[in-house]
Amino acid sequence: MSKRIGIIGSGTAGLQLAYSLHKDFDVTLLHYEEPDEIRRGRIQSTQVHFHPTLLREQRFLMPETDAAPSIRTIHFNMGQQKLFVGRLKGKATSVDQRLAYAKTMDDLARQGVRLRNGRVMRNELESLAESYELLIDATGKSGPLFSFPVDAELTPFHTPQRKCIVGYFTGVSPVEPEGISITVLPGAGEMFEIPALTEQGRVTILFIEAQPDGILDAFKGVRTARDFTDRMKSIVQDHLPEVYGRIDPDRFSLTDEAAYLQTAITPVVHHPYFMLNGTLVLGCGDSVILADPITGQGCNTASYCAEQLFETLMAHKESPWDEQIGIDYRNRTKSYVTAVTEWTNAMTEPLPEHIVQMLTQAATDQETADRIVHWFENPPKAHEAFFLT
Ligand SMILES: Cc1cc2nc3c(=O)[nH]c(=O)nc-3n(C[C@H](O)[C@H](O)[C@H](O)COP(=O)(O)OP(=O)(O)OC[C@H]3O[C@@H](n4cnc5c(N)ncnc54)[C@H](O)[C@@H]3O)c2cc1C
């Protein structure tokens, strides 16, 4: 009989895990919202999936969204000065998670994967553990549900380093060549512009990472879509004139009433395994590796770790699943998680001098520009540049 796995959470981590595991194991996806509720819900992310993540999704035969804008470059601006346009090695995309998650859950159901609707509560974890050989906590940033110990070495902050302010807009002309545009306003924060696909078609995501109490932290008290749009327009006009120049004021609006978000993340990393009354519990995604979105890596890390979790289970398919499996999974992911976490945390602080010099050099050297942009596809390379050179 196949081993039984309960995956709690139907986000980036839970969905990829369900695809990768359902052919070899008896998988149940325990999810909290139905696809239609997700479609109608609030945006939660800017969800850029870099090329390695898209390759993993192909590997596990997840549904593709060909209509998504193809992101092949990253434009980098410091203040009002354009520094460089670097080329990614492979295509990246951003598909509204509301659309992607709902579509993927429908597809899993069609393939016969068992989906159980209902929020999993802490007081049912022990009885749930009796029904499975393995539980996977993929509950995202509202998790974890289980008491995974905090990894203190990778958890230096105890408060959010940025306020995250996101809106999905129409009426913004894309940068050329089309790609992500990053503008750093030293001492204030960053603006990311991301071409994306939503149910309403192609949009531009405007994503402000505001340093708390700085000039971009100007959305306090904003409660409606209308106020959010007006505030975004005035902030862009005052501080990001190049972006403002590409806005058509008559067409500038949110794609829908739920297409805006304000949040703030306190980064925290947990050890991703735990035994509950003899049942192994593993964590994957934000539930155990929660980072500020400044480097756009949360989905990509969730996808990387989900693949490593799959490989771990396949390597021990026939043996009993105990704590040793958790140790093996942690060992496989540890160096990547350390690299992405330390790089991401460093990006929320003033940049080291040698990195500022590299950014300046990239303005006149395409090879350096491409190397910097590749960091987003391969975080260990970023870590190397920040800490090991
Ligand atoms: C503003 C912002 C911008 C971002 N931009 C990017 C980006 O460009 N690129 C990138 O890679 N990452 C980005 N991220 C991070 C990325 O969105 C997350 O890292 C990623 O979605 C994590 O996937 P996950 O599966 O762990 O969690 P989620 O995608 O959050 O999914 C968790 C799921 O668990 C469910 N759940 C929660 N609790 C329970 C429960 N008790 N019972 C049942 N189900 C439950 C939830 O309903 C949800 O479906 C961004 C984050 C933010 C906040």
Short mmCIF file of C-alpha atoms and ligand atoms in Angstrom, two decimals:
data_model
loop_
_atom_site.label_atom_id
_atom_site.label_comp_id
_atom_site.label_asym_id
_atom_site.label_seq_id
_atom_site.Cartn_x
_atom_site.Cartn_y
_atom_site.Cartn_z
CA MET A 1 0.00 0.00 0.00
CA SER A 2 1.30 3.51 -0.83
CA LYS A 3 2.38 5.66 2.04
CA ARG A 4 -0.18 8.33 2.99
CA ILE A 5 0.87 11.99 2.84
CA GLY A 6 -1.24 14.92 4.03
CA ILE A 7 -0.18 18.26 2.55
CA ILE A 8 -1.65 21.22 4.44
CA GLY A 9 -1.90 24.35 2.27
CA SER A 10 -2.50 24.80 -1.45
CA GLY A 11 0.00 27.55 -2.31
CA THR A 12 3.24 27.42 -4.29
CA ALA A 13 4.78 24.75 -2.05
CA GLY A 14 1.69 22.60 -1.47
CA LEU A 15 0.64 22.54 -5.12
CA GLN A 16 4.07 21.62 -6.51
CA LEU A 17 4.37 18.92 -3.84
CA ALA A 18 0.97 17.49 -4.75
CA TYR A 19 1.98 17.25 -8.42
CA SER A 20 5.34 15.68 -7.71
CA LEU A 21 4.12 13.17 -5.12
CA HIS A 22 0.67 12.00 -6.18
CA LYS A 23 1.83 9.31 -8.62
CA ASP A 24 3.99 7.48 -6.04
CA PHE A 25 2.06 8.09 -2.83
CA ASP A 26 -1.48 8.41 -1.51
CA VAL A 27 -1.74 12.21 -1.32
CA THR A 28 -4.43 14.37 0.26
CA LEU A 29 -4.25 18.16 -0.16
CA LEU A 30 -5.88 19.84 2.82
CA HIS A 31 -6.78 23.33 1.74
CA TYR A 32 -8.56 26.23 3.24
CA GLU A 33 -10.19 28.06 0.36
CA GLU A 34 -12.06 26.73 -2.69
CA PRO A 35 -10.72 27.75 -6.12
CA ASP A 36 -13.55 30.27 -6.61
CA GLU A 37 -12.84 31.92 -3.26
CA ILE A 38 -9.18 32.22 -4.23
CA ARG A 39 -10.14 33.78 -7.59
CA ARG A 40 -12.27 36.40 -5.82
CA GLY A 41 -9.80 36.95 -2.98
CA ARG A 42 -7.12 39.55 -2.35
CA ILE A 43 -3.74 39.50 -4.07
CA GLN A 44 -0.97 38.18 -1.82
CA SER A 45 2.23 38.48 -3.84
CA THR A 46 4.01 39.69 -6.95
CA GLN A 47 4.96 36.01 -7.58
CA VAL A 48 7.83 36.24 -10.08
CA HIS A 49 8.79 32.66 -10.90
CA PHE A 50 12.34 32.67 -12.23
CA HIS A 51 13.46 30.17 -14.84
CA PRO A 52 14.59 27.34 -12.50
CA THR A 53 11.12 27.41 -10.90
CA LEU A 54 9.41 27.28 -14.30
CA LEU A 55 11.60 24.28 -15.17
CA ARG A 56 10.56 22.50 -11.98
CA GLU A 57 6.89 23.20 -12.77
CA GLN A 58 7.43 21.66 -16.22
CA ARG A 59 9.22 18.69 -14.70
CA PHE A 60 6.18 17.93 -12.54
CA LEU A 61 3.71 18.60 -15.39
CA MET A 62 2.02 21.57 -13.71
CA PRO A 63 -0.30 23.67 -15.88
CA GLU A 64 1.51 26.35 -17.90
CA THR A 65 0.26 29.84 -18.65
CA ASP A 66 1.70 30.71 -22.03
CA ALA A 67 -0.07 34.07 -22.17
CA ALA A 68 2.03 35.49 -19.32
CA PRO A 69 4.41 38.29 -20.31
CA SER A 70 7.86 36.86 -20.85
CA ILE A 71 10.27 38.54 -18.40
CA ARG A 72 13.79 38.42 -19.83
CA THR A 73 15.48 41.52 -18.41
CA ILE A 74 15.85 43.47 -15.18
CA HIS A 75 16.26 47.25 -15.39
CA PHE A 76 18.11 48.82 -12.51
CA ASN A 77 17.85 52.48 -11.48
CA MET A 78 19.52 54.26 -8.58
CA GLY A 79 17.48 57.32 -7.65
CA GLN A 80 16.71 59.14 -10.91
CA GLN A 81 19.68 57.57 -12.70
CA LYS A 82 19.26 54.55 -14.98
CA LEU A 83 22.24 52.27 -14.32
CA PHE A 84 21.77 49.18 -16.51
CA VAL A 85 19.54 46.57 -18.12
CA GLY A 86 20.75 43.05 -17.36
CA ARG A 87 19.65 39.94 -19.24
CA LEU A 88 18.26 36.91 -17.40
CA LYS A 89 19.54 33.53 -18.59
CA GLY A 90 16.02 32.14 -18.95
CA LYS A 91 12.45 33.40 -19.07
CA ALA A 92 10.62 34.38 -15.86
CA THR A 93 6.89 35.01 -15.44
CA SER A 94 4.45 36.47 -12.95
CA VAL A 95 0.97 34.94 -13.03
CA ASP A 96 -1.52 36.26 -10.45
CA GLN A 97 -1.55 33.59 -7.74
CA ARG A 98 -5.34 33.87 -7.59
CA LEU A 99 -5.51 32.65 -11.18
CA ALA A 100 -2.63 30.16 -10.97
CA TYR A 101 -3.64 28.53 -7.67
CA ALA A 102 -7.33 28.18 -8.65
CA LYS A 103 -6.49 26.74 -12.06
CA THR A 104 -3.94 24.33 -10.59
CA MET A 105 -6.32 23.07 -7.90
CA ASP A 106 -9.00 22.43 -10.53
CA ASP A 107 -6.44 20.50 -12.57
CA LEU A 108 -5.35 18.40 -9.58
CA ALA A 109 -8.97 17.53 -8.81
CA ARG A 110 -9.45 16.45 -12.45
CA GLN A 111 -6.42 14.18 -12.06
CA GLY A 112 -8.09 12.48 -9.12
CA VAL A 113 -5.95 13.94 -6.31
CA ARG A 114 -7.97 14.03 -3.09
CA LEU A 115 -8.66 17.61 -1.97
CA ARG A 116 -10.11 18.17 1.49
CA ASN A 117 -11.58 21.59 2.11
CA GLY A 118 -11.48 23.26 5.54
CA ARG A 119 -9.00 25.16 7.64
CA VAL A 120 -6.78 22.75 9.61
CA MET A 121 -6.88 23.74 13.28
CA ARG A 122 -4.07 23.24 15.81
CA ASN A 123 -6.30 21.11 18.04
CA GLU A 124 -6.78 18.49 15.31
CA LEU A 125 -3.08 17.98 14.50
CA GLU A 126 -2.62 14.95 16.74
CA SER A 127 -5.59 13.09 15.30
CA LEU A 128 -4.54 14.10 11.78
CA ALA A 129 -1.06 12.70 12.40
CA GLU A 130 -2.60 9.28 13.15
CA SER A 131 -4.00 9.11 9.60
CA TYR A 132 -0.76 9.75 7.68
CA GLU A 133 2.83 8.50 7.46
CA LEU A 134 3.85 12.11 6.73
CA LEU A 135 2.29 15.53 7.19
CA ILE A 136 3.69 18.50 5.27
CA ASP A 137 3.08 21.97 6.67
CA ALA A 138 2.81 24.24 3.62
CA THR A 139 0.57 26.82 5.28
CA GLY A 140 2.55 29.84 4.11
CA LYS A 141 3.12 32.95 6.16
CA SER A 142 0.07 32.34 8.37
CA GLY A 143 1.88 29.19 9.57
CA PRO A 144 3.54 27.17 10.74
CA LEU A 145 0.86 25.07 12.40
CA PHE A 146 3.51 22.86 14.06
CA SER A 147 6.19 23.88 16.57
CA PHE A 148 9.24 23.74 14.30
CA PRO A 149 12.17 25.22 16.25
CA VAL A 150 13.39 28.63 15.06
CA ASP A 151 16.81 28.66 13.38
CA ALA A 152 18.30 31.55 15.36
CA GLU A 153 21.37 31.87 13.12
CA LEU A 154 19.20 32.66 10.11
CA THR A 155 16.75 34.85 12.03
CA PRO A 156 18.53 38.12 12.85
CA PHE A 157 15.52 40.49 12.72
CA HIS A 158 12.56 40.68 15.07
CA THR A 159 10.61 43.37 13.26
CA PRO A 160 9.75 43.93 9.57
CA GLN A 161 12.48 45.69 7.59
CA ARG A 162 10.04 47.01 4.96
CA LYS A 163 6.37 47.83 4.46
CA CYS A 164 5.17 45.99 1.34
CA ILE A 165 2.70 47.98 -0.75
CA VAL A 166 1.43 46.31 -3.94
CA GLY A 167 -1.15 47.13 -6.62
CA TYR A 168 -1.98 45.47 -9.95
CA PHE A 169 -2.60 48.30 -12.43
CA THR A 170 -3.70 48.98 -15.95
CA GLY A 171 -2.59 52.18 -17.69
CA VAL A 172 1.19 51.82 -17.19
CA SER A 173 3.29 51.40 -20.36
CA PRO A 174 5.98 48.74 -19.89
CA VAL A 175 9.69 49.45 -19.85
CA GLU A 176 11.55 48.39 -22.99
CA PRO A 177 12.85 45.79 -23.49
CA GLU A 178 10.02 44.35 -21.39
CA GLY A 179 11.12 43.16 -17.98
CA ILE A 180 11.20 43.96 -14.30
CA SER A 181 12.26 47.47 -13.37
CA ILE A 182 13.85 48.15 -9.98
CA THR A 183 14.38 51.67 -8.65
CA VAL A 184 16.30 52.09 -5.42
CA LEU A 185 15.66 55.31 -3.52
CA PRO A 186 18.44 55.24 -0.90
CA GLY A 187 17.10 55.73 2.61
CA ALA A 188 13.49 55.36 1.43
CA GLY A 189 13.13 51.93 -0.14
CA GLU A 190 12.55 50.40 -3.56
CA MET A 191 9.97 50.35 -6.34
CA PHE A 192 9.54 47.19 -8.41
CA GLU A 193 7.57 47.25 -11.64
CA ILE A 194 6.58 43.80 -12.88
CA PRO A 195 4.61 42.80 -15.99
CA ALA A 196 2.10 40.11 -15.02
CA LEU A 197 -0.88 38.08 -16.16
CA THR A 198 -4.20 38.23 -14.32
CA GLU A 199 -7.69 36.93 -15.12
CA GLN A 200 -8.31 40.38 -16.68
CA GLY A 201 -5.26 40.08 -18.94
CA ARG A 202 -1.84 41.73 -18.81
CA VAL A 203 -1.16 44.27 -16.06
CA THR A 204 1.72 46.12 -14.45
CA ILE A 205 2.39 45.42 -10.81
CA LEU A 206 3.70 48.40 -8.84
CA PHE A 207 5.35 47.14 -5.69
CA ILE A 208 6.83 49.53 -3.14
CA GLU A 209 9.17 48.23 -0.46
CA ALA A 210 9.04 51.17 1.93
CA GLN A 211 11.48 51.67 4.76
CA PRO A 212 9.30 52.18 7.84
CA ASP A 213 8.52 55.88 8.40
CA GLY A 214 10.43 56.91 5.25
CA ILE A 215 8.97 58.94 2.37
CA LEU A 216 7.53 55.88 0.62
CA ASP A 217 5.79 54.69 3.79
CA ALA A 218 2.83 56.86 2.88
CA PHE A 219 -0.13 54.47 2.74
CA LYS A 220 -1.11 54.48 6.42
CA GLY A 221 -4.86 54.78 6.80
CA VAL A 222 -5.54 53.87 3.14
CA ARG A 223 -8.56 51.57 3.23
CA THR A 224 -10.18 51.60 -0.21
CA ALA A 225 -9.12 50.72 -3.76
CA ARG A 226 -9.84 54.30 -4.83
CA ASP A 227 -7.67 55.83 -2.08
CA PHE A 228 -4.94 53.31 -2.80
CA THR A 229 -4.87 54.24 -6.50
CA ASP A 230 -4.79 57.98 -5.73
CA ARG A 231 -2.01 57.56 -3.16
CA MET A 232 0.05 55.41 -5.53
CA LYS A 233 -0.34 57.99 -8.29
CA SER A 234 0.82 60.85 -6.09
CA ILE A 235 3.77 58.90 -4.63
CA VAL A 236 4.95 57.91 -8.11
CA GLN A 237 4.51 61.49 -9.36
CA ASP A 238 6.51 62.92 -6.44
CA HIS A 239 9.34 60.38 -6.22
CA LEU A 240 9.49 58.27 -9.40
CA PRO A 241 9.14 60.66 -12.35
CA GLU A 242 10.38 58.14 -14.93
CA VAL A 243 7.60 55.71 -13.95
CA TYR A 244 5.07 58.53 -13.81
CA GLY A 245 6.00 59.44 -17.38
CA ARG A 246 4.72 56.03 -18.50
CA ILE A 247 1.37 56.31 -16.66
CA ASP A 248 -1.74 57.26 -18.61
CA PRO A 249 -3.76 59.10 -15.93
CA ASP A 250 -7.09 58.31 -17.62
CA ARG A 251 -6.46 54.57 -17.72
CA PHE A 252 -4.56 54.20 -14.46
CA SER A 253 -6.64 51.95 -12.22
CA LEU A 254 -6.48 48.74 -10.19
CA THR A 255 -7.59 45.65 -12.10
CA ASP A 256 -10.20 44.88 -9.41
CA GLU A 257 -11.20 45.93 -5.92
CA ALA A 258 -9.00 43.25 -4.32
CA ALA A 259 -5.90 43.95 -6.44
CA TYR A 260 -4.02 45.81 -3.75
CA LEU A 261 -2.17 44.78 -0.61
CA GLN A 262 -0.37 46.26 2.34
CA THR A 263 1.65 43.97 4.55
CA ALA A 264 4.94 43.70 6.42
CA ILE A 265 6.99 40.57 6.95
CA THR A 266 9.20 39.70 9.90
CA PRO A 267 11.68 37.23 8.37
CA VAL A 268 12.01 33.94 10.24
CA VAL A 269 13.56 30.58 9.41
CA HIS A 270 12.64 27.33 11.19
CA HIS A 271 14.21 23.89 11.25
CA PRO A 272 11.89 22.13 8.78
CA TYR A 273 11.21 18.83 10.55
CA PHE A 274 9.41 17.67 13.65
CA MET A 275 8.06 14.40 15.09
CA LEU A 276 4.49 14.39 16.38
CA ASN A 277 3.67 11.23 18.36
CA GLY A 278 5.82 9.15 16.01
CA THR A 279 4.61 10.79 12.77
CA LEU A 280 7.08 12.79 10.71
CA VAL A 281 6.10 16.40 9.94
CA LEU A 282 8.06 18.43 7.37
CA GLY A 283 7.73 22.13 6.60
CA CYS A 284 8.00 23.63 3.12
CA GLY A 285 7.67 27.21 1.84
CA ASP A 286 6.91 30.32 3.87
CA SER A 287 5.73 28.30 6.87
CA VAL A 288 9.38 27.52 7.64
CA ILE A 289 11.37 29.99 5.49
CA LEU A 290 9.72 33.39 5.62
CA ALA A 291 11.66 36.24 4.00
CA ASP A 292 11.06 39.84 3.07
CA PRO A 293 10.03 39.87 -0.63
CA ILE A 294 12.77 42.34 -1.62
CA THR A 295 14.61 39.73 -3.71
CA GLY A 296 11.46 38.05 -5.06
CA GLN A 297 12.55 34.64 -3.85
CA GLY A 298 9.75 33.24 -1.64
CA CYS A 299 8.00 31.24 -4.40
CA ASN A 300 11.34 30.24 -5.87
CA THR A 301 12.64 29.00 -2.52
CA ALA A 302 9.34 27.19 -1.86
CA SER A 303 9.65 25.49 -5.26
CA TYR A 304 13.33 24.61 -4.72
CA CYS A 305 12.61 23.09 -1.29
CA ALA A 306 9.51 21.26 -2.59
CA GLU A 307 11.68 19.57 -5.22
CA GLN A 308 14.29 18.62 -2.61
CA LEU A 309 11.53 17.26 -0.36
CA PHE A 310 10.29 15.15 -3.29
CA GLU A 311 13.84 13.86 -3.94
CA THR A 312 14.28 13.02 -0.24
CA LEU A 313 11.07 10.99 -0.13
CA MET A 314 11.87 9.18 -3.37
CA ALA A 315 15.31 8.26 -2.01
CA HIS A 316 13.62 6.71 1.05
CA LYS A 317 10.48 5.48 -0.65
CA GLU A 318 10.55 2.01 0.84
CA SER A 319 12.14 2.71 4.26
CA PRO A 320 10.28 3.92 7.36
CA TRP A 321 9.77 7.69 7.52
CA ASP A 322 11.32 8.96 10.73
CA GLU A 323 13.37 11.90 11.99
CA GLN A 324 16.32 10.84 9.80
CA ILE A 325 14.26 11.78 6.71
CA GLY A 326 13.81 15.25 8.20
CA ILE A 327 17.54 15.56 8.82
CA ASP A 328 18.25 14.44 5.25
CA TYR A 329 15.76 17.01 3.85
CA ARG A 330 17.31 19.76 5.95
CA ASN A 331 20.83 18.82 4.87
CA ARG A 332 19.80 18.92 1.21
CA THR A 333 18.28 22.41 1.50
CA LYS A 334 20.49 24.02 4.14
CA SER A 335 23.11 25.69 1.93
CA TYR A 336 20.54 27.11 -0.52
CA VAL A 337 18.31 28.35 2.31
CA THR A 338 21.30 29.94 4.06
CA ALA A 339 22.37 31.67 0.84
CA VAL A 340 18.95 33.01 -0.10
CA THR A 341 18.17 34.10 3.47
CA GLU A 342 21.46 35.90 4.10
CA TRP A 343 21.39 37.59 0.69
CA THR A 344 17.77 38.69 1.12
CA ASN A 345 18.38 40.03 4.63
CA ALA A 346 21.46 41.92 3.37
CA MET A 347 19.36 43.53 0.63
CA THR A 348 17.17 45.19 3.28
CA GLU A 349 20.20 46.90 4.77
CA PRO A 350 22.53 49.54 3.27
CA LEU A 351 24.40 47.82 0.42
CA PRO A 352 28.07 46.92 1.06
CA GLU A 353 30.57 49.17 -0.73
CA HIS A 354 31.84 46.42 -3.07
CA ILE A 355 28.27 45.74 -4.24
CA VAL A 356 27.66 49.45 -4.90
CA GLN A 357 30.87 49.43 -6.96
CA MET A 358 29.64 46.40 -8.93
CA LEU A 359 26.32 48.14 -9.66
CA THR A 360 28.19 51.21 -10.89
CA GLN A 361 30.48 49.06 -13.03
CA ALA A 362 27.44 47.34 -14.55
CA ALA A 363 26.42 50.69 -16.05
CA THR A 364 29.30 50.38 -18.53
CA ASP A 365 29.86 46.63 -18.59
CA GLN A 366 27.09 44.38 -19.93
CA GLU A 367 28.74 41.23 -18.59
CA THR A 368 28.60 42.59 -15.02
CA ALA A 369 24.98 43.70 -15.55
CA ASP A 370 24.01 40.19 -16.69
CA ARG A 371 25.90 38.62 -13.79
CA ILE A 372 24.01 40.77 -11.25
CA VAL A 373 20.65 40.01 -12.81
CA HIS A 374 21.44 36.28 -12.80
CA TRP A 375 21.58 36.44 -8.98
CA PHE A 376 17.78 36.40 -8.99
CA GLU A 377 17.83 33.06 -10.85
CA ASN A 378 20.60 31.63 -8.72
CA PRO A 379 20.69 33.10 -5.18
CA PRO A 380 23.85 31.18 -4.13
CA LYS A 381 25.70 33.32 -6.72
CA ALA A 382 24.37 36.48 -5.07
CA HIS A 383 25.47 35.16 -1.71
CA GLU A 384 28.94 34.49 -3.08
CA ALA A 385 29.18 38.06 -4.43
CA PHE A 386 27.93 39.62 -1.19
CA PHE A 387 29.85 37.55 1.34
CA LEU A 388 32.64 35.53 -0.23
CA THR A 389 34.48 38.02 -2.45
C1 LIG B 1 4.34 41.64 -1.35
C2 LIG B 1 4.95 40.32 -1.68
C3 LIG B 1 5.55 40.14 -2.91
C4 LIG B 1 6.15 38.90 -3.22
N1 LIG B 1 6.74 38.73 -4.43
C5 LIG B 1 7.36 37.55 -4.72
C6 LIG B 1 7.99 37.35 -5.98
O1 LIG B 1 7.97 38.21 -6.87
N2 LIG B 1 8.62 36.15 -6.20
C7 LIG B 1 8.66 35.18 -5.25
O2 LIG B 1 9.25 34.13 -5.48
N3 LIG B 1 8.04 35.35 -4.06
C8 LIG B 1 7.38 36.49 -3.78
N4 LIG B 1 6.74 36.64 -2.58
C9 LIG B 1 6.70 35.53 -1.64
C10 LIG B 1 5.73 34.43 -2.12
O3 LIG B 1 4.45 34.97 -2.38
C11 LIG B 1 5.62 33.36 -1.07
O4 LIG B 1 6.92 33.03 -0.63
C12 LIG B 1 4.98 32.08 -1.64
O5 LIG B 1 3.66 32.32 -2.05
C13 LIG B 1 5.04 31.02 -0.55
O6 LIG B 1 4.36 29.88 -0.96
P1 LIG B 1 3.73 28.94 0.16
O7 LIG B 1 3.16 27.79 -0.58
O8 LIG B 1 4.70 28.70 1.23
O9 LIG B 1 2.59 29.83 0.82
P2 LIG B 1 1.26 30.43 0.15
O10 LIG B 1 1.42 30.63 -1.30
O11 LIG B 1 0.91 31.61 1.01
O12 LIG B 1 0.18 29.29 0.39
C14 LIG B 1 -0.18 28.89 1.68
C15 LIG B 1 -1.52 28.18 1.57
O13 LIG B 1 -1.83 27.56 2.80
C16 LIG B 1 -3.19 27.78 3.08
N5 LIG B 1 -3.37 27.65 4.52
C17 LIG B 1 -2.89 28.46 5.48
N6 LIG B 1 -3.25 28.01 6.70
C18 LIG B 1 -3.99 26.89 6.48
C19 LIG B 1 -4.65 25.99 7.34
N7 LIG B 1 -4.62 26.13 8.68
N8 LIG B 1 -5.35 24.96 6.79
C20 LIG B 1 -5.38 24.78 5.44
N9 LIG B 1 -4.77 25.60 4.58
C21 LIG B 1 -4.08 26.65 5.10
C22 LIG B 1 -3.47 29.15 2.54
O14 LIG B 1 -4.85 29.34 2.31
C23 LIG B 1 -2.65 29.12 1.24
O15 LIG B 1 -3.40 28.58 0.19
C24 LIG B 1 6.12 37.85 -2.26
C25 LIG B 1 5.49 38.04 -1.03
C26 LIG B 1 4.90 39.26 -0.74
C27 LIG B 1 4.24 39.45 0.60
#
